Short mmCIF file of C-alpha atoms in Angstrom, two decimals:
data_model
loop_
_atom_site.label_atom_id
_atom_site.label_comp_id
_atom_site.label_asym_id
_atom_site.label_seq_id
_atom_site.Cartn_x
_atom_site.Cartn_y
_atom_site.Cartn_z
CA UNK C 16 36.21 16.78 -7.05
CA UNK C 17 38.32 16.11 -3.53
CA UNK C 18 41.24 15.37 -5.22
CA UNK C 19 43.51 16.73 -7.58
CA UNK C 20 43.50 14.78 -10.86
CA UNK C 21 46.63 14.36 -12.67
CA UNK C 22 46.41 14.77 -16.39
CA UNK C 23 48.54 13.12 -19.01
CA UNK C 24 50.40 16.09 -21.30
CA UNK C 25 47.55 15.30 -24.74
CA UNK C 26 44.65 15.53 -22.00
CA UNK C 27 46.44 19.09 -20.41
CA UNK C 28 46.19 20.26 -25.00
CA UNK C 29 42.45 19.47 -25.06
CA UNK C 30 41.54 21.11 -21.45
CA UNK C 31 43.33 23.92 -23.33
CA UNK C 32 41.23 23.05 -26.87
CA UNK C 33 37.83 23.12 -24.34
CA UNK C 34 38.53 26.10 -22.55
CA UNK C 35 39.33 28.39 -26.03
CA UNK C 36 36.03 26.82 -27.45
CA UNK C 37 33.53 26.83 -23.86
CA UNK C 38 34.66 29.95 -22.47
CA UNK C 39 35.20 31.03 -25.65
CA UNK C 40 38.79 32.56 -25.21
CA UNK C 41 41.28 32.60 -28.06
CA UNK C 42 44.51 30.34 -27.84
CA UNK C 43 46.31 33.88 -28.05
CA UNK C 44 44.48 35.17 -24.96
CA UNK C 45 45.23 32.23 -23.37
CA UNK C 46 48.51 32.31 -23.77
CA UNK C 47 48.66 36.07 -22.37
CA UNK C 48 47.12 35.01 -19.06
CA UNK C 49 49.53 32.20 -19.08
CA UNK C 50 52.29 34.69 -19.61
CA UNK C 51 50.94 37.35 -17.53
CA UNK C 52 50.77 34.87 -14.13
CA UNK C 53 54.34 33.94 -14.89
CA UNK C 54 55.70 37.82 -15.11
CA UNK C 55 53.60 38.69 -12.37
CA UNK C 56 55.40 35.67 -10.34
CA UNK C 57 58.86 36.68 -11.72
CA UNK C 58 59.29 39.79 -11.12
CA UNK C 59 56.92 39.29 -7.00
CA UNK C 60 59.84 36.46 -5.92
CA UNK C 61 62.93 37.20 -7.98
CA UNK C 62 65.62 39.54 -6.16
CA UNK C 63 67.67 41.99 -8.37
CA UNK C 64 66.05 41.81 -11.23
CA UNK C 65 66.55 45.20 -11.88
CA UNK C 66 70.79 44.87 -11.83
CA UNK C 67 70.87 41.51 -12.60
CA UNK C 68 70.89 40.53 -16.67
CA UNK C 69 67.79 38.59 -17.52
CA UNK C 70 67.83 35.85 -20.85
CA UNK C 71 64.86 34.38 -21.85
CA UNK C 72 65.39 31.09 -23.93
CA UNK C 73 62.41 30.52 -26.45
CA UNK C 74 62.08 27.48 -28.92
CA UNK C 75 59.34 28.07 -31.64
CA UNK C 76 56.40 26.28 -30.21
CA UNK C 77 53.81 27.19 -28.03
CA UNK C 78 56.21 27.15 -25.20
CA UNK C 79 58.44 29.26 -26.38
CA UNK C 80 55.72 32.26 -27.10
CA UNK C 81 55.20 32.34 -23.83
CA UNK C 82 58.82 33.84 -23.12
CA UNK C 83 58.37 35.98 -25.75
CA UNK C 84 54.72 37.49 -23.66
CA UNK C 85 57.25 37.43 -20.67
CA UNK C 86 59.94 39.00 -22.20
CA UNK C 87 57.54 42.08 -23.42
CA UNK C 88 55.79 42.22 -20.47
CA UNK C 89 59.20 42.00 -17.93
CA UNK C 90 60.72 45.20 -20.69
CA UNK C 91 57.16 47.01 -20.07
CA UNK C 92 57.94 46.74 -16.53
CA UNK C 93 61.06 48.63 -16.91
CA UNK C 94 63.34 45.92 -16.78
CA UNK C 95 65.56 44.14 -19.71
CA UNK C 96 65.43 40.96 -20.80
CA UNK C 97 67.44 39.44 -23.62
CA UNK C 98 65.96 37.17 -25.82
CA UNK C 99 67.42 34.49 -28.00
CA UNK C 100 65.36 32.22 -30.05
CA UNK C 101 66.65 28.78 -30.76
CA UNK C 102 66.75 28.67 -35.15
CA UNK C 103 66.04 25.87 -37.05
CA UNK C 104 64.80 27.75 -40.08
CA UNK C 105 61.29 26.23 -40.05
CA UNK C 106 58.08 28.58 -39.08
CA UNK C 107 57.14 29.05 -35.79
CA UNK C 108 53.60 28.45 -34.06
CA UNK C 109 50.87 30.96 -35.18
CA UNK C 110 50.71 32.28 -31.72
CA UNK C 111 55.25 31.74 -31.44
CA UNK C 112 55.25 34.56 -34.42
CA UNK C 113 52.22 36.85 -33.28
CA UNK C 114 53.65 36.99 -29.97
CA UNK C 115 57.48 37.56 -31.58
CA UNK C 116 55.77 40.96 -33.56
CA UNK C 117 54.45 42.21 -30.69
CA UNK C 118 57.78 41.80 -29.35
CA UNK C 119 60.09 43.80 -31.97
CA UNK C 120 57.98 46.59 -30.85
CA UNK C 121 59.30 46.71 -27.34
CA UNK C 122 62.94 45.52 -28.22
CA UNK C 123 65.52 44.65 -30.20
CA UNK C 124 67.40 42.57 -27.55
CA UNK C 125 66.36 39.44 -29.67
CA UNK C 126 69.28 37.08 -30.85
CA UNK C 127 68.61 33.74 -33.11
CA UNK C 128 70.90 30.76 -32.21
CA UNK C 129 72.14 29.47 -35.07
CA UNK C 130 74.90 27.33 -34.32
CA UNK C 131 76.79 26.97 -31.05
CA UNK C 132 79.05 30.00 -31.97
CA UNK C 133 75.81 32.00 -31.20
CA UNK C 134 75.38 30.93 -27.82
CA UNK C 135 75.53 33.65 -25.43
CA UNK C 136 77.59 34.51 -22.14
CA UNK C 137 75.78 33.05 -18.60
CA UNK C 138 77.19 34.36 -14.94
CA UNK C 139 75.99 32.59 -12.07
CA UNK C 140 74.33 35.84 -11.31
CA UNK C 141 71.97 35.57 -14.49
CA UNK C 142 68.38 34.99 -13.90
CA UNK C 143 67.78 32.45 -17.04
CA UNK C 144 63.86 31.66 -17.94
CA UNK C 145 63.52 28.40 -19.85
CA UNK C 146 60.73 28.78 -22.73
CA UNK C 147 62.87 26.13 -25.13
CA UNK C 148 60.13 23.21 -24.96
CA UNK C 149 56.49 22.92 -22.63
CA UNK C 150 54.79 19.63 -22.00
CA UNK C 151 54.50 18.19 -25.16
CA UNK C 152 58.07 17.55 -25.50
CA UNK C 153 58.63 13.53 -26.85
CA UNK C 154 61.82 12.82 -27.35
CA UNK C 155 65.53 13.53 -25.80
CA UNK C 156 67.02 16.56 -26.67
CA UNK C 157 69.75 16.23 -29.77
CA UNK C 158 72.95 18.73 -31.58
CA UNK C 159 72.00 22.43 -30.59
CA UNK C 160 68.82 21.92 -28.29
CA UNK C 161 71.45 19.58 -26.47
CA UNK C 162 74.45 21.41 -26.44
CA UNK C 163 72.50 25.08 -25.56
CA UNK C 164 70.64 23.17 -22.46
CA UNK C 165 73.84 21.81 -21.11
CA UNK C 166 75.85 25.32 -21.70
CA UNK C 167 72.61 26.72 -19.42
CA UNK C 168 73.36 23.94 -16.94
CA UNK C 169 76.80 24.69 -16.83
CA UNK C 170 76.66 28.52 -16.22
CA UNK C 171 75.03 27.79 -12.93
CA UNK C 172 72.57 31.08 -13.24
CA UNK C 173 69.65 30.83 -11.59
CA UNK C 174 66.72 29.00 -13.18
CA UNK C 175 62.97 29.50 -13.50
CA UNK C 176 61.74 26.80 -16.77
CA UNK C 177 57.91 27.92 -18.07
CA UNK C 178 55.50 24.50 -17.86
CA UNK C 179 57.95 21.79 -17.93
CA UNK C 180 61.57 22.51 -17.22
CA UNK C 181 63.31 21.73 -21.24
CA UNK C 182 63.78 17.45 -21.75
CA UNK C 183 62.18 16.68 -19.40
CA UNK C 184 58.77 14.54 -20.23
CA UNK C 185 55.72 14.66 -18.66
CA UNK C 186 54.40 11.41 -18.75
CA UNK C 187 57.17 8.88 -19.06
CA UNK C 188 60.84 8.54 -17.64
CA UNK C 189 63.15 10.94 -18.84
CA UNK C 190 66.11 9.18 -17.26
CA UNK C 191 69.77 10.30 -18.41
CA UNK C 192 68.03 12.47 -20.82
CA UNK C 193 69.59 15.72 -21.45
CA UNK C 194 66.94 18.39 -19.16
CA UNK C 195 67.18 22.16 -17.89
CA UNK C 196 67.87 22.07 -14.14
CA UNK C 197 65.84 24.87 -12.90
CA UNK C 198 65.62 26.11 -9.97
CA UNK C 199 62.07 27.07 -9.80
CA UNK C 200 59.13 26.21 -12.28
CA UNK C 201 56.29 27.95 -13.38
CA UNK C 202 53.94 25.03 -13.82
CA UNK C 203 50.29 25.80 -15.32
CA UNK C 204 46.88 25.22 -13.57
CA UNK C 205 47.49 21.81 -12.09
CA UNK C 206 50.46 19.67 -11.42
CA UNK C 207 52.27 17.53 -13.73
CA UNK C 208 52.97 13.96 -12.83
CA UNK C 209 56.74 14.57 -13.99
CA UNK C 210 56.64 16.43 -10.80
CA UNK C 211 56.21 13.42 -8.05
CA UNK C 212 59.23 11.86 -9.46
CA UNK C 213 61.85 10.92 -7.48
CA UNK C 214 64.39 11.16 -10.62
CA UNK C 215 63.09 14.77 -11.56
CA UNK C 216 63.99 16.50 -8.85
CA UNK C 217 67.17 17.38 -9.76
CA UNK C 218 65.28 19.08 -12.17
CA UNK C 219 61.98 20.83 -11.03
CA UNK C 220 63.50 22.39 -8.60
CA UNK C 221 60.83 24.50 -6.42
CA UNK C 222 57.45 23.54 -8.42
CA UNK C 223 54.91 27.06 -8.61
CA UNK C 224 51.82 25.52 -10.05
CA UNK C 225 49.91 29.34 -11.91
CA UNK C 226 45.90 29.33 -12.19
CA UNK C 227 45.28 30.21 -15.63
CA UNK C 228 41.78 30.00 -15.98
CA UNK C 229 41.65 26.72 -17.64
CA UNK C 230 37.81 25.87 -17.19
CA UNK C 231 36.45 23.42 -14.56
CA UNK C 232 34.21 22.11 -16.30
CA UNK C 233 37.28 19.60 -18.37
CA UNK C 234 39.01 18.34 -15.36
CA UNK C 235 35.32 16.90 -13.30
CA UNK C 236 34.84 15.34 -16.60
CA UNK C 237 37.87 13.74 -18.01
CA UNK C 238 39.14 10.35 -16.16
CA UNK C 239 42.46 9.33 -15.08
CA UNK C 240 44.14 6.98 -12.82
CA UNK C 241 46.21 9.81 -11.56
CA UNK C 242 45.62 11.30 -8.82
CA UNK C 243 47.08 14.01 -5.81
CA UNK C 244 45.53 13.52 -2.57
CA UNK C 245 43.99 16.65 -1.09
CA UNK C 246 42.64 17.97 2.72
CA UNK C 247 39.52 17.87 1.14
CA UNK C 248 39.62 13.91 0.31
CA UNK C 249 40.86 13.06 3.77
CA UNK C 250 38.41 15.24 5.56
CA UNK C 251 35.59 13.48 3.02
CA UNK C 252 36.57 10.13 4.79
CA UNK C 253 37.46 11.29 7.96
CA UNK C 254 35.40 9.79 11.09
CA UNK C 255 34.59 11.40 13.99
CA UNK C 256 34.25 9.84 17.46
CA UNK C 257 30.48 8.82 18.41
CA UNK C 258 29.20 10.41 20.74
CA UNK C 259 27.88 6.98 22.67
CA UNK C 260 30.99 4.72 21.86
CA UNK C 261 33.33 2.94 23.72
CA UNK C 262 36.77 0.85 23.47
CA UNK C 263 34.54 -1.76 21.79
CA UNK C 264 33.59 0.84 19.10
CA UNK C 265 36.68 1.26 17.45
CA UNK C 266 38.18 -2.02 17.54
CA UNK C 267 41.47 -4.36 18.76
CA UNK C 268 44.83 -4.51 17.00
CA UNK C 269 47.65 -6.72 17.79
CA UNK C 270 50.62 -5.64 16.77
CA UNK C 271 53.24 -8.29 15.57
CA UNK C 272 57.02 -6.12 15.91
CA UNK C 273 59.99 -6.28 17.72
CA UNK C 274 62.93 -8.08 19.26
CA UNK C 275 66.14 -8.63 20.32
CA UNK C 276 67.71 -4.98 19.40
CA UNK C 277 65.25 -3.99 17.88
CA UNK C 278 62.28 -3.55 20.51
CA UNK C 279 62.09 0.82 19.86
CA UNK C 280 60.24 -0.49 16.32
CA UNK C 281 57.50 -2.33 19.27
CA UNK C 282 57.89 0.42 20.66
CA UNK C 283 56.74 3.39 17.62
CA UNK C 284 54.09 1.55 16.11
CA UNK C 285 52.40 0.85 19.44
CA UNK C 286 52.40 4.47 20.84
CA UNK C 287 52.05 5.61 17.15
CA UNK C 288 47.98 2.98 16.73
CA UNK C 289 47.05 4.60 20.16
CA UNK C 290 47.52 8.23 19.62
CA UNK C 291 45.14 6.87 16.04
CA UNK C 292 42.54 5.75 17.90
CA UNK C 293 42.47 2.22 18.51
CA UNK C 294 40.23 0.75 20.86
CA UNK C 295 42.42 -1.84 22.35
CA UNK C 296 45.66 -2.83 21.17
CA UNK C 297 47.59 -5.69 21.90
CA UNK C 298 51.18 -6.73 20.85
CA UNK C 299 52.68 -10.22 20.46
CA UNK C 300 56.74 -10.13 21.24
CA UNK C 301 58.78 -12.10 22.85
CA UNK C 302 58.47 -12.31 26.56
CA UNK C 303 61.80 -11.06 27.70
CA UNK C 304 60.02 -7.92 26.41
CA UNK C 305 57.05 -7.51 28.34
CA UNK C 306 58.80 -5.08 30.86
CA UNK C 307 60.52 -2.81 28.17
CA UNK C 308 56.90 -2.51 26.45
CA UNK C 309 54.36 -2.65 29.59
CA UNK C 310 56.50 0.35 30.73
CA UNK C 311 57.30 2.26 28.01
CA UNK C 312 53.25 2.06 26.88
CA UNK C 313 51.20 0.74 29.94
CA UNK C 314 47.92 0.93 27.30
CA UNK C 315 49.15 -1.50 25.50
CA UNK C 316 47.83 -5.36 26.27
CA UNK C 317 50.93 -8.02 25.32
CA UNK C 318 51.21 -11.64 23.90
CA UNK C 319 53.75 -13.76 24.05
CA UNK C 320 55.75 -14.16 20.95
CA UNK C 321 55.91 -18.23 20.17
CA UNK C 322 51.83 -18.59 21.28
CA UNK C 323 50.86 -15.62 18.83
CA UNK C 324 49.41 -18.09 16.42
CA UNK C 325 47.43 -20.16 19.21
CA UNK C 326 44.71 -17.12 19.61
CA UNK C 327 41.55 -16.42 18.27
CA UNK C 328 43.10 -13.89 15.43
CA UNK C 329 39.61 -13.59 13.69
CA UNK C 330 38.80 -10.42 16.94
CA UNK C 331 42.05 -8.74 15.71
CA UNK C 332 43.36 -6.48 12.87
CA UNK C 333 46.82 -7.31 12.38
CA UNK C 334 49.76 -5.54 11.60
CA UNK C 335 52.50 -7.26 11.26
CA UNK C 336 57.10 -6.35 10.59
CA UNK C 337 58.79 -3.83 12.01
CA UNK C 338 61.37 -5.27 13.84
CA UNK C 339 60.34 -8.98 14.10
CA UNK C 340 63.81 -10.45 12.04
CA UNK C 341 63.57 -12.90 9.40
CA UNK C 342 64.75 -16.28 11.22
CA UNK C 343 62.95 -19.46 11.08
CA UNK C 344 60.60 -19.51 13.22
CA UNK C 345 59.65 -15.76 12.47
CA UNK C 346 58.57 -16.79 8.89
CA UNK C 347 56.26 -19.62 10.53
CA UNK C 348 54.46 -17.13 12.72
CA UNK C 349 54.40 -14.67 9.08
CA UNK C 350 52.58 -18.25 7.36
CA UNK C 351 50.24 -18.88 9.82
CA UNK C 352 48.99 -15.43 9.88
CA UNK C 353 48.73 -14.62 6.14
CA UNK C 354 46.97 -18.69 5.97
CA UNK C 355 44.36 -17.78 8.94
CA UNK C 356 43.82 -14.38 9.41
CA UNK C 357 40.06 -13.92 8.05
CA UNK C 358 41.00 -9.72 7.45
CA UNK C 359 42.63 -7.85 5.42
CA UNK C 360 45.87 -6.78 7.19
CA UNK C 361 48.93 -4.15 6.90
CA UNK C 362 52.49 -5.34 6.70
CA UNK C 363 56.02 -3.44 6.32
CA UNK C 364 59.26 -4.11 7.13
CA UNK C 365 60.61 -7.61 8.40
CA UNK C 366 57.32 -9.07 7.22
CA UNK C 367 57.98 -7.98 3.34
CA UNK C 368 61.26 -9.48 3.48
CA UNK C 369 60.27 -12.64 3.87
CA UNK C 370 57.80 -12.41 1.80
CA UNK C 371 60.17 -11.22 -0.79
CA UNK C 372 62.34 -14.22 0.37
CA UNK C 373 59.19 -17.17 0.26
CA UNK C 374 56.76 -15.93 -2.94
CA UNK C 375 54.65 -18.35 -2.63
CA UNK C 376 53.65 -16.43 -0.07
CA UNK C 377 52.14 -12.95 -1.79
CA UNK C 378 49.08 -15.81 -2.48
CA UNK C 379 48.30 -16.10 0.79
CA UNK C 380 48.03 -12.53 1.61
CA UNK C 381 44.02 -11.15 1.98
CA UNK C 382 42.91 -9.12 -0.64
CA UNK C 383 42.36 -5.35 0.45
CA UNK C 384 45.61 -5.78 3.01
CA UNK C 385 47.80 -3.04 3.19
CA UNK C 386 51.59 -3.47 2.29
CA UNK C 387 53.79 -0.27 2.64
CA UNK C 388 57.39 -0.95 0.74
CA UNK C 389 60.13 1.67 -0.11
CA UNK C 390 61.56 1.65 -3.04
CA UNK C 391 64.30 -1.45 -2.15
CA UNK C 392 61.45 -3.50 -0.61
CA UNK C 393 59.43 -3.03 -3.61
CA UNK C 394 62.15 -4.51 -5.73
CA UNK C 395 62.83 -7.38 -3.74
CA UNK C 396 59.34 -8.41 -3.78
CA UNK C 397 58.44 -7.05 -7.74
CA UNK C 398 61.17 -6.85 -9.17
CA UNK C 399 63.73 -4.18 -10.47
CA UNK C 400 62.44 -1.12 -12.33
CA UNK C 401 64.62 0.79 -14.90
CA UNK C 402 63.16 4.07 -14.02
CA UNK C 403 60.45 5.50 -11.24
CA UNK C 404 57.52 5.65 -13.72
CA UNK C 405 58.48 2.03 -14.50
CA UNK C 406 58.05 1.52 -10.67
CA UNK C 407 54.53 2.99 -10.42
CA UNK C 408 52.95 1.44 -13.05
CA UNK C 409 54.21 -1.79 -11.67
CA UNK C 410 52.65 -0.98 -8.78
CA UNK C 411 49.18 -0.40 -9.62
CA UNK C 412 49.66 -3.74 -11.52
CA UNK C 413 50.49 -5.10 -9.10
CA UNK C 414 47.95 -4.01 -6.86
CA UNK C 415 45.31 -4.92 -9.16
CA UNK C 416 47.58 -9.04 -9.43
CA UNK C 417 47.48 -9.42 -6.02
CA UNK C 418 43.89 -7.17 -4.91
CA UNK C 419 46.24 -5.28 -2.36
CA UNK C 420 46.92 -1.94 -1.65
CA UNK C 421 50.13 -0.42 -2.21
CA UNK C 422 52.12 1.94 0.03
CA UNK C 423 55.54 2.78 -2.52
CA UNK C 424 57.09 5.30 0.51
CA UNK C 425 58.96 7.88 -0.99
CA UNK C 426 58.28 12.07 -0.93
CA UNK C 427 55.93 12.13 -2.47
CA UNK C 428 54.33 8.82 -1.87
CA UNK C 429 51.79 6.71 -3.67
CA UNK C 430 49.36 4.26 -3.22
CA UNK C 431 47.95 1.83 -5.69
CA UNK C 432 45.12 0.15 -5.58
CA UNK C 433 42.26 -1.42 -8.01
CA UNK C 434 44.50 0.22 -11.26
CA UNK C 435 44.72 3.86 -9.34
CA UNK C 436 47.81 5.68 -8.04
CA UNK C 437 47.54 8.72 -5.78
CA UNK C 438 50.38 10.36 -4.17
CA UNK C 439 50.57 11.96 -1.23
CA UNK C 440 51.68 16.09 -0.33
CA UNK C 441 52.14 15.68 2.72
CA UNK C 442 55.43 14.91 4.87
CA UNK C 443 59.30 16.27 4.46
CA UNK C 444 62.81 15.02 4.15
CA UNK C 445 62.50 14.65 8.15
CA UNK C 446 61.04 11.72 8.00
CA UNK C 447 64.11 9.69 6.34
CA UNK C 448 65.18 8.31 9.57
CA UNK C 449 64.51 4.75 10.97
CA UNK C 450 61.35 4.61 12.76
CA UNK C 451 59.08 6.38 10.06
CA UNK C 452 58.02 3.56 8.63
CA UNK C 453 57.12 1.56 12.15
CA UNK C 454 54.81 4.66 12.95
CA UNK C 455 53.75 4.49 9.54
CA UNK C 456 52.08 0.32 10.59
CA UNK C 457 51.05 1.75 13.12
CA UNK C 458 48.67 4.18 12.29
CA UNK C 459 47.46 2.31 8.76
CA UNK C 460 46.95 -0.95 11.42
CA UNK C 461 44.67 1.61 13.99
CA UNK C 462 42.85 2.97 10.70
CA UNK C 463 42.06 -0.91 9.27
CA UNK C 464 41.11 -1.93 13.31
CA UNK C 465 38.11 1.29 13.09
CA UNK C 466 36.27 -0.09 10.11
CA UNK C 467 38.12 2.31 7.90
CA UNK C 468 38.12 0.89 4.36
CA UNK C 469 41.41 -0.10 3.57
CA UNK C 470 42.01 1.98 0.37
CA UNK C 471 41.32 5.05 3.11
CA UNK C 472 43.09 3.70 5.75
CA UNK C 473 46.31 3.38 3.70
CA UNK C 474 45.17 7.51 2.08
CA UNK C 475 44.40 8.64 4.99
CA UNK C 476 47.06 6.86 6.89
CA UNK C 477 49.39 8.40 3.98
CA UNK C 478 48.64 11.79 4.68
CA UNK C 479 48.11 11.61 8.83
CA UNK C 480 51.90 10.36 9.32
CA UNK C 481 53.17 13.57 6.41
CA UNK C 482 50.91 16.03 8.60
CA UNK C 483 51.83 15.28 12.10
CA UNK C 484 56.21 15.20 10.47
CA UNK C 485 54.93 18.86 9.25
CA UNK C 486 53.01 19.81 12.16
CA UNK C 487 56.49 18.88 14.39
CA UNK C 488 58.99 20.99 11.81
CA UNK C 489 57.20 23.75 14.07
CA UNK C 490 59.38 22.83 17.42
CA UNK C 491 62.15 20.68 14.86
CA UNK C 492 64.81 20.91 12.33
CA UNK C 493 64.83 18.29 9.76
CA UNK C 494 68.08 17.60 11.33
CA UNK C 495 67.08 17.06 14.26
CA UNK C 496 62.92 15.23 13.56
CA UNK C 497 62.31 12.20 15.69
CA UNK C 498 59.65 9.44 14.74
CA UNK C 499 58.09 9.89 17.91
CA UNK C 500 58.13 13.92 16.60
CA UNK C 501 55.37 12.47 14.09
CA UNK C 502 53.71 10.50 17.12
CA UNK C 503 53.65 13.40 19.97
CA UNK C 504 51.98 15.93 17.12
CA UNK C 505 49.38 13.45 15.79
CA UNK C 506 46.44 14.44 17.54
CA UNK C 507 47.47 18.42 15.94
CA UNK C 508 47.41 15.78 12.52
CA UNK C 509 43.27 14.65 13.59
CA UNK C 510 42.36 18.20 14.09
CA UNK C 511 43.02 19.50 10.88
CA UNK C 512 41.00 17.19 9.41
CA UNK C 513 37.41 17.99 11.81
CA UNK C 514 35.26 20.49 9.93
CA UNK C 515 34.34 23.03 12.42
#
């Protein structure tokens, strides 16, 4: 398994049960393992634990059992955590009760929160460990639970959430709900899809995945429509250069880019395309743009924009959109490109804006083509969605409906194709600047021209794009990062793919 499968809450519960049955191990021993991983992380990474107050809030489920075990372990290490149990009168799970019994033998600082009068005073210098509700939550917090979480959030303390911040759902949007605002989230064994949604970023904080020894055989066999891309997966796609290759081996790309005031988009796309290994590059631009292109990118050839449709388009892999504008003549050219292209192409920026204004063009996009909208462009193409999870699903559905690859840009860019979704983990907020998308268009077009399958080109292109931006941070800050810096680090990024 090269990528990381993203499992639902119920699948993760079954993974626990599989491990308990096949290792074998008791559920209480597995809880001890998970709690130990959390306690070790907290003691290794959190400062001033011995001088600050540590509040541990527990529900009565297994997430609360984790909290109780963490409290016992921190106490054994010489710390003095204060435990608070959210009390509704019902008995806790068996593992919760077992850990409560053990905790009573080492500390008496255990309090029960039965109503608002029992809420403790929390200061901004305190540490709070949230073990109220775990990954199984499927309804909004209400009444005392909601009041407690609001109280914790208002305190502005340093919060560590165990597995999932209380109030957050693993598989669906919790937008508008009351959710713990964590500085750190310590999640077990594998990343969850909730942490890849932008709407949850303000609540999860820095997410750390802690291995707890769940058996890999389950993950290998259990299907999932969602996956996170990894370096080994990208290395499995990567095609090293052939010793006896020539420029014709690596394709001929045609970039339809640039217009008045936007020739920079054309330059960035062209330079990125060349740096990504294409054999030949031709740029379609207004003739007055020739001096700009042939001075700044002498490796590229040019053809006039107004005669592009008369070209033999079958010899090209086409990328279109960056900076072309949305005038009538541009729309006419895009229509001709779509109707006459004989293989998949790359569409971004103004090409997508034109299609969104002329929805009939969607049916002419060749199968296997790659489109790369940001959220607003996606909304104009496929409709406004109520939340990030609905948007993810709409991307999956639209990719299947139109037989195209959809790259939905974001911090964890989603690539959707044929009923499956793939999240990218490279990249950083410094990429949130004009021109980054133009660079991606050039990379994607180059990879398609080199005969990568469309999904492979999309996944590899997004990964390389983000990786180059990460490498550029060795010399730049997120504020100073420019699209040109990404291009200049593409070579280092490709080297990371080489298995030596």
